[in-house]
Structure formats: C-alpha cells, structure tokens
PDB file of C-alpha atoms in Angstrom:
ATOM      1  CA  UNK A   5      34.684  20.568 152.249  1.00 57.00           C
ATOM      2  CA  UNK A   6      33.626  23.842 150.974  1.00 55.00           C
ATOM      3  CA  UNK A   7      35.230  25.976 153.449  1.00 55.00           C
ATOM      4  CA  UNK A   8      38.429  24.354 152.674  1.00 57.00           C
ATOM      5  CA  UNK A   9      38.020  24.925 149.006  1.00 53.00           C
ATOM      6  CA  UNK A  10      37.627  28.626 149.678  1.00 47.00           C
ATOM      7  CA  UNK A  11      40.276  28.549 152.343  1.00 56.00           C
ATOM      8  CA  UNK A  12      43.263  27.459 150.166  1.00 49.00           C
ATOM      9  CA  UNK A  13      41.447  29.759 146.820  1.00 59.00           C
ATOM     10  CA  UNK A  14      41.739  32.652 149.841  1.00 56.00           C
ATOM     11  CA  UNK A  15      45.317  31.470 150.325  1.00 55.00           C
ATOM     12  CA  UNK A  16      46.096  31.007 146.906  1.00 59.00           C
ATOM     13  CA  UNK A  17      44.948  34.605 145.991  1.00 58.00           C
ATOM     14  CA  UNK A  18      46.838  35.993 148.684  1.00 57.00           C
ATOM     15  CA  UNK A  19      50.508  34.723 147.418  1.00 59.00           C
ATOM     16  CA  UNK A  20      48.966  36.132 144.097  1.00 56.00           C
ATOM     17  CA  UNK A  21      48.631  39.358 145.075  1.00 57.00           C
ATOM     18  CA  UNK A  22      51.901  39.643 147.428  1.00 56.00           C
ATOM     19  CA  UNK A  23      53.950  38.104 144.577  1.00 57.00           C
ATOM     20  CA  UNK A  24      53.186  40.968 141.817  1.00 54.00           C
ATOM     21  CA  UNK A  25      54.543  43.366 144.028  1.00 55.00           C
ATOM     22  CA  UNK A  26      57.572  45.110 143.360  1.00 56.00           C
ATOM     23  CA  UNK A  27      60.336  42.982 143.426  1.00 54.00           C
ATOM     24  CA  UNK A  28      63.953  43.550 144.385  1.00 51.00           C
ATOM     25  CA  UNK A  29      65.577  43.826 141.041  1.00 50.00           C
ATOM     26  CA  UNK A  30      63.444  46.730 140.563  1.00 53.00           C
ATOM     27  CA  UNK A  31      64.636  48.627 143.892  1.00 52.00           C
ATOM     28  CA  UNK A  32      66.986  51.141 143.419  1.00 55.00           C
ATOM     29  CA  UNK A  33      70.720  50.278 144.109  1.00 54.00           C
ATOM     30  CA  UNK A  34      74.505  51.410 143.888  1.00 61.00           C
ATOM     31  CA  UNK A  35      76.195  54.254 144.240  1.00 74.00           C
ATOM     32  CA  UNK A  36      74.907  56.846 141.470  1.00 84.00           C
ATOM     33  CA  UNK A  37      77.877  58.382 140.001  1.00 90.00           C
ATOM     34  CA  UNK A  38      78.756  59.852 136.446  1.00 92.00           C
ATOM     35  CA  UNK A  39      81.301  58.864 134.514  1.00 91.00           C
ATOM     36  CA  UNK A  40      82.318  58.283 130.762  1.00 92.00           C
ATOM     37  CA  UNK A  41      81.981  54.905 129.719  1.00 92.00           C
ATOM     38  CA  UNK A  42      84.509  55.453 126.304  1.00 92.00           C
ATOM     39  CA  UNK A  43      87.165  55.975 129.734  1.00 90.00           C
ATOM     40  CA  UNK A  44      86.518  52.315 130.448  1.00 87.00           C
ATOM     41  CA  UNK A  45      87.620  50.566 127.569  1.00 84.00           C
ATOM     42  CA  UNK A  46      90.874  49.247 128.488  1.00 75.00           C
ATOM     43  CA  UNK A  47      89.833  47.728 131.803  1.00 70.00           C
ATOM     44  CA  UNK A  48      91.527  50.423 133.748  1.00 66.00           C
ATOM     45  CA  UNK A  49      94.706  50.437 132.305  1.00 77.00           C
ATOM     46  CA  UNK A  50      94.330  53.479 131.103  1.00 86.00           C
ATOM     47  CA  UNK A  51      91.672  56.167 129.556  1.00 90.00           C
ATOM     48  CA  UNK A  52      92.660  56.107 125.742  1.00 93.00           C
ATOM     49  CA  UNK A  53      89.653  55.200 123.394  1.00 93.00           C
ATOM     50  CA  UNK A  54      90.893  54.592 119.841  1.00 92.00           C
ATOM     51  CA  UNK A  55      88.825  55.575 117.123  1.00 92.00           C
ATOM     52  CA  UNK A  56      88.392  53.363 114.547  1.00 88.00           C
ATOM     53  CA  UNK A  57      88.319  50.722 117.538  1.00 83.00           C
ATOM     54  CA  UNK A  58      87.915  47.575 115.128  1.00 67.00           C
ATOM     55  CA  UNK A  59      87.689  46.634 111.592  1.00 62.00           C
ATOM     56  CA  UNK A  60      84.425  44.803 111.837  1.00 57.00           C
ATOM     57  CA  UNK A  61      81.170  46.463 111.159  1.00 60.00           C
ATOM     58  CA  UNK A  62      79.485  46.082 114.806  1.00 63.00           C
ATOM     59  CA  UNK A  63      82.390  47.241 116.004  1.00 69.00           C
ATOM     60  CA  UNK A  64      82.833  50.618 114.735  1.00 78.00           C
ATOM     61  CA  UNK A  65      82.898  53.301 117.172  1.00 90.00           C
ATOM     62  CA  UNK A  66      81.816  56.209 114.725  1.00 91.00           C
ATOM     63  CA  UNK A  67      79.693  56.717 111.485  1.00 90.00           C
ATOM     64  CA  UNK A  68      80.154  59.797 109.260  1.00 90.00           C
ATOM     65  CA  UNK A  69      77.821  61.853 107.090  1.00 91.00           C
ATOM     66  CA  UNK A  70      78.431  63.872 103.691  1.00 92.00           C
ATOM     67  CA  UNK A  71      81.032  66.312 105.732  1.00 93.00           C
ATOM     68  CA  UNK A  72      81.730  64.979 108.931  1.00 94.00           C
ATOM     69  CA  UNK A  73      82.904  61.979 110.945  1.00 94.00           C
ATOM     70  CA  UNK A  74      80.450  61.329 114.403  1.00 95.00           C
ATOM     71  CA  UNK A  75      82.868  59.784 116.856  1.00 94.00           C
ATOM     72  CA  UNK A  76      80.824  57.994 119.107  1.00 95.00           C
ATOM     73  CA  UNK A  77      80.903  59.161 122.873  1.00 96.00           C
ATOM     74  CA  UNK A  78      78.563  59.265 126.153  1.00 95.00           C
ATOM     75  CA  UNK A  79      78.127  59.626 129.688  1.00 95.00           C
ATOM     76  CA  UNK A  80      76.491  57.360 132.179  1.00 92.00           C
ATOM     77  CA  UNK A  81      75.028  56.970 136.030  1.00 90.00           C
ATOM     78  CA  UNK A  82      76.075  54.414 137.856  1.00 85.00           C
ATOM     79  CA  UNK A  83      74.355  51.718 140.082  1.00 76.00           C
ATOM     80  CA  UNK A  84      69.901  52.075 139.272  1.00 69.00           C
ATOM     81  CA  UNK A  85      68.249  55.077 140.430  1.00 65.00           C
ATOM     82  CA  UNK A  86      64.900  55.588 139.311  1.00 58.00           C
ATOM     83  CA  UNK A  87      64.148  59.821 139.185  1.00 63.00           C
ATOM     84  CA  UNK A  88      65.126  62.541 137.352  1.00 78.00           C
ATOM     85  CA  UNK A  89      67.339  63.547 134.803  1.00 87.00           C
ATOM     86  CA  UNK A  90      70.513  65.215 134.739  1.00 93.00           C
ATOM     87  CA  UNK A  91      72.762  67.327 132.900  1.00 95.00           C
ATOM     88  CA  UNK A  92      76.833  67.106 132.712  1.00 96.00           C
ATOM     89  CA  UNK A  93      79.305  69.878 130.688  1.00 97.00           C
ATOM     90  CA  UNK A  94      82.196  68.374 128.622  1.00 97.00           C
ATOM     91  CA  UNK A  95      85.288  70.486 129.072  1.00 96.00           C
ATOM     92  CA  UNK A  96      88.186  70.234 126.768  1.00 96.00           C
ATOM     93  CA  UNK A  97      91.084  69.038 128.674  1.00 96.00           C
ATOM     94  CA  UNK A  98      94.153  70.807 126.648  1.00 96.00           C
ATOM     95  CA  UNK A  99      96.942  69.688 129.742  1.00 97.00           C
ATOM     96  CA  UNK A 100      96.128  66.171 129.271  1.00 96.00           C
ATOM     97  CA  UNK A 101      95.884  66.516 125.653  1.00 97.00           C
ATOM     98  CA  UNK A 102      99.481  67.708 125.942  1.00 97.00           C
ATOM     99  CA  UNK A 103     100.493  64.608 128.242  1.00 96.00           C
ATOM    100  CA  UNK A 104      98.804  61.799 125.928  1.00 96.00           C
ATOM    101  CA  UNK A 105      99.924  63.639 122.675  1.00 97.00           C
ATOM    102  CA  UNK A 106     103.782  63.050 124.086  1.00 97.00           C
ATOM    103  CA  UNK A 107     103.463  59.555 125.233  1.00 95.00           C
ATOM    104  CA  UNK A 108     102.074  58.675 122.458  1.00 95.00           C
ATOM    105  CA  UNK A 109     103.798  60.367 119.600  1.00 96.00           C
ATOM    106  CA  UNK A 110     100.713  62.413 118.523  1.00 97.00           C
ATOM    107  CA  UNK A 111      99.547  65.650 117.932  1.00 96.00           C
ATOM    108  CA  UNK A 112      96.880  67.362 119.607  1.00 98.00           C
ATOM    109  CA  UNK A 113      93.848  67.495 117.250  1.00 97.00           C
ATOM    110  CA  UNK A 114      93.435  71.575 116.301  1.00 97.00           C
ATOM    111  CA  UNK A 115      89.849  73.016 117.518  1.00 95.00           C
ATOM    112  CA  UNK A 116      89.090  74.111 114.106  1.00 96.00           C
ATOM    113  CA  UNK A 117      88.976  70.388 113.130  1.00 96.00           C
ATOM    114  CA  UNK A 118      85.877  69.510 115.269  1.00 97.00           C
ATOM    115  CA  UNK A 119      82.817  70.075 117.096  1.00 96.00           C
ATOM    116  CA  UNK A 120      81.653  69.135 120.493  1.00 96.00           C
ATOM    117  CA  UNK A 121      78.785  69.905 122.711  1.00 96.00           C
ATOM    118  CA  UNK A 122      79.070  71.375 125.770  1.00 96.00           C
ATOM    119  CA  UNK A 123      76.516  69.766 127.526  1.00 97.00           C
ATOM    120  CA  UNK A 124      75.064  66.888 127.711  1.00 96.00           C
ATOM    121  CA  UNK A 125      71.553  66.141 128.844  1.00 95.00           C
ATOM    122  CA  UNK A 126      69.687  63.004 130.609  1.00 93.00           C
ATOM    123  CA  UNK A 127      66.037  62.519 130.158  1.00 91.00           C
ATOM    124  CA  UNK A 128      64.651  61.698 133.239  1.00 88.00           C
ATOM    125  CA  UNK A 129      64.470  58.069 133.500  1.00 85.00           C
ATOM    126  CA  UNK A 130      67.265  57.244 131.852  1.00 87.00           C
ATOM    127  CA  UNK A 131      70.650  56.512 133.571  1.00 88.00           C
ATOM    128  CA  UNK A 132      72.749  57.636 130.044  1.00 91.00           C
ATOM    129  CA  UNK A 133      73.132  59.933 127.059  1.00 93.00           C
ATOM    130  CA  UNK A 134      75.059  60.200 123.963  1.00 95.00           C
ATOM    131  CA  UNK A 135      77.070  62.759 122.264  1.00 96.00           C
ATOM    132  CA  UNK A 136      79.399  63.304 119.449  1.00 96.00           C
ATOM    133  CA  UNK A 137      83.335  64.646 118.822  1.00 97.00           C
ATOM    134  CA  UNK A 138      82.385  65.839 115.498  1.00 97.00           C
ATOM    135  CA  UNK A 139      85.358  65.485 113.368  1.00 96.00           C
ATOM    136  CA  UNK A 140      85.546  67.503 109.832  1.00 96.00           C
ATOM    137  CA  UNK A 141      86.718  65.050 107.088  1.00 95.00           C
ATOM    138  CA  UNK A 142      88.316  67.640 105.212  1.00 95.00           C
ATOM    139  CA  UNK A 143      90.949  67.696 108.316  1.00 95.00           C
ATOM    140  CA  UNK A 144      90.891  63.850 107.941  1.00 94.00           C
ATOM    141  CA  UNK A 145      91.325  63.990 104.186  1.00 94.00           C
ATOM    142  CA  UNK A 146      94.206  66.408 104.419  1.00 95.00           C
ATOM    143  CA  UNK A 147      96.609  65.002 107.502  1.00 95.00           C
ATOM    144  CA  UNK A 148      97.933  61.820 108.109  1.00 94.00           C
ATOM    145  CA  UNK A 149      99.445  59.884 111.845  1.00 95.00           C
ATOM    146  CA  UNK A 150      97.537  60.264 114.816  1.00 96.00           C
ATOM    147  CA  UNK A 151      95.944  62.586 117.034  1.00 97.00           C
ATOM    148  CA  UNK A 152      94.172  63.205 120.037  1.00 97.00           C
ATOM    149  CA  UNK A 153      91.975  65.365 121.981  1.00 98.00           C
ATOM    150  CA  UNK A 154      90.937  64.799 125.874  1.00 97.00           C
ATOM    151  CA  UNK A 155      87.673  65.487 127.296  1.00 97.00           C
ATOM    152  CA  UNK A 156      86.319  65.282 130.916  1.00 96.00           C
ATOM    153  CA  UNK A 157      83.298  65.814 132.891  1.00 96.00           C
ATOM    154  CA  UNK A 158      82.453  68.705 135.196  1.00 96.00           C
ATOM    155  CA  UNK A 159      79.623  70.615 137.054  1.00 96.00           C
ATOM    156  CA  UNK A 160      76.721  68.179 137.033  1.00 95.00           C
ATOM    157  CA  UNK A 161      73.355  69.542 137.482  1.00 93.00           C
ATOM    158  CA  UNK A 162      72.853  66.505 140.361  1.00 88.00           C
ATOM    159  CA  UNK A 163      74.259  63.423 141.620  1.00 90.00           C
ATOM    160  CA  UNK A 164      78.387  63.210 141.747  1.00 92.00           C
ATOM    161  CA  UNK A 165      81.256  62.661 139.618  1.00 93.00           C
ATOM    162  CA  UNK A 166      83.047  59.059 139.949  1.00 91.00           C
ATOM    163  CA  UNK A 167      86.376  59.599 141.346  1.00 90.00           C
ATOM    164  CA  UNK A 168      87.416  57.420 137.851  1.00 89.00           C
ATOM    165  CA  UNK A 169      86.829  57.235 134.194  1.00 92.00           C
ATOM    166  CA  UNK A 170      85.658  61.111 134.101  1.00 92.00           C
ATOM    167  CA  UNK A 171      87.740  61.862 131.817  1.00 95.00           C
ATOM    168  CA  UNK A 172      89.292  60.537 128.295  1.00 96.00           C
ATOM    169  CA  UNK A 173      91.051  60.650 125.704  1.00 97.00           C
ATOM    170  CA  UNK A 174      90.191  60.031 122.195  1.00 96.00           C
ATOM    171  CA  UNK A 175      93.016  58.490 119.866  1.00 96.00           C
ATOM    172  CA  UNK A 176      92.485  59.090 116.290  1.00 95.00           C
ATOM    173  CA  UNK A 177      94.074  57.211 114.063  1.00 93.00           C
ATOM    174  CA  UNK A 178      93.820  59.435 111.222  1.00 94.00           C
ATOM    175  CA  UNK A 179      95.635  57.279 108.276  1.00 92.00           C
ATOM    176  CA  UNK A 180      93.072  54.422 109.199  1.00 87.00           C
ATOM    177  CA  UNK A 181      89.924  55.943 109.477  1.00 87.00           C
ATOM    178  CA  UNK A 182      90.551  56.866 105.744  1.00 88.00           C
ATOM    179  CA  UNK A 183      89.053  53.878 104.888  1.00 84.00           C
ATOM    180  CA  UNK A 184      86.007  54.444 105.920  1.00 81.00           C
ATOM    181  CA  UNK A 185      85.759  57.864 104.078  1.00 81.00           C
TER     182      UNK A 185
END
C-alpha cells in the first residue's frame, strides 16, 4: 500500500512540475510589424483620426496644459515578441497633407503651430510607445474650421514596417476643440 501511495504522490508531483512550465500563450507569435494604431481607427476605411474624437470624457483623444494641446498619438509592434526595444522616426508627410487637406475642405496645419518628436523610442519589453502632436492653443484660440497634418513612419532601428496603417492623418477640428480650452 505504501508504494502505491508514493507512486501516485511521484505521479502527482510530476504533472506539477510539467504544468508550471511555460505555457503557449506566453510563446512568442505573429508577424512583428510597426505600425500606428491612431491609422486604425476607422476599420480600414481610411487613415483620418479626428481630434476631439468624442464628447465623452474617456473618450478624449488629447489633454492640454497651460499653453498647449497634447494630441494623443503612438506606435505599436505587432503579433508578441518578447526582446528588445526599438526605435521608429515620425516624418511629416506634407504630399498627403496636401491630398487630405483637398478632400476634405481643410487646411494644412502651419509648422509653427506645433511640435512633434522625431523619434520615438520602445523600451525593451514593451511592444508600444506614445508620443504627442503638440498643438499651440494660441493657434487654436486664433483660427477657426479644420485642419490637418499627416505623419508616417520610417527607418526603424529593427523589425519592419506593416505594409498598412504607417501612416495618418490627424483631423483637427479646430472650432470644437475650443471647448475644451
């Protein structure tokens, strides 16, 4: 009777110890690929990210301080890939600005208006990162209608660019974000 006691306790610790072991949904999977997740919003229809982006307090897509307006943007790696970090430039677009401006009955937003990064950076361990379109409110305080400004990704320090959502452009709707001013 005793060695079957200690032969299912010997059996019992062996599932034990195989089942702590790293499981699937920590393995690494997808295809790793950056891309900006603002680009996304629309479900592919196209890459236009309005800012404000809803009237209700979770759903504001940018805060502002004593001078400036933050307008909420970021980059991202697809799929789960544990390792290091990475680092991604944001390039003005000004052609596309150009295109979106005309559809849309828009101006393209002036340079002296705003402040962007030109690189962002990934800790390692993370698969995204945050950065800002820095928007003066005096330029918000002193034009009215809509305007827009396109950004997209280039030269990342590793992994690839997604063939989509790399680029997009911000629609600022400059009467309504008054409000929030």
């Amino acid at each position: 009777m005793r060695n079957i006691i200690l032969s299912v306790i010997a059996a019992m610790s062996a599932m034990l110890a195989v089942s702590c072991q790293k499981g699937d949904g920590e393995a690494d999977y997808g295809n790793s690929l950056i891309y900006i997740p603002q680009a996304t919003v629309s479900a592919g229809i196209d890459n236009y990210y309005n800012v404000p982006s809803g009237g209700a307090e979770n759903t504001l897509n940018f805060g502002t301080t004593e001078t400036d307006v933050d307008i909420y943007l970021g980059v991202m790696l697809s799929g789960k890939k544990a390792g290091s970090g990475f680092s991604v430039n944001i390039v003005e677009d000004s052609e596309a600005s150009i295109s979106a401006a005309a559809a849309l009955g828009a101006t393209v937003l002036p340079s002296s208006a705003y402040g962007l990064p030109s690189v962002v950076n990934v800790a390692s361990g993370r698969n995204s990162g945050t950065f800002s379109l820095v928007l003066h409110k005096e330029f918000v305080m002193e034009n009215d209608g809509t305007c827009v400004l396109a950004l997209r990704l280039a030269d990342p320090s590793a992994y690839k660019l997604s063939s989509k959502a790399t680029s997009v452009v911000v629609v600022i709707d400059v009467d309504y974000l008054k409000k929030y001013l």
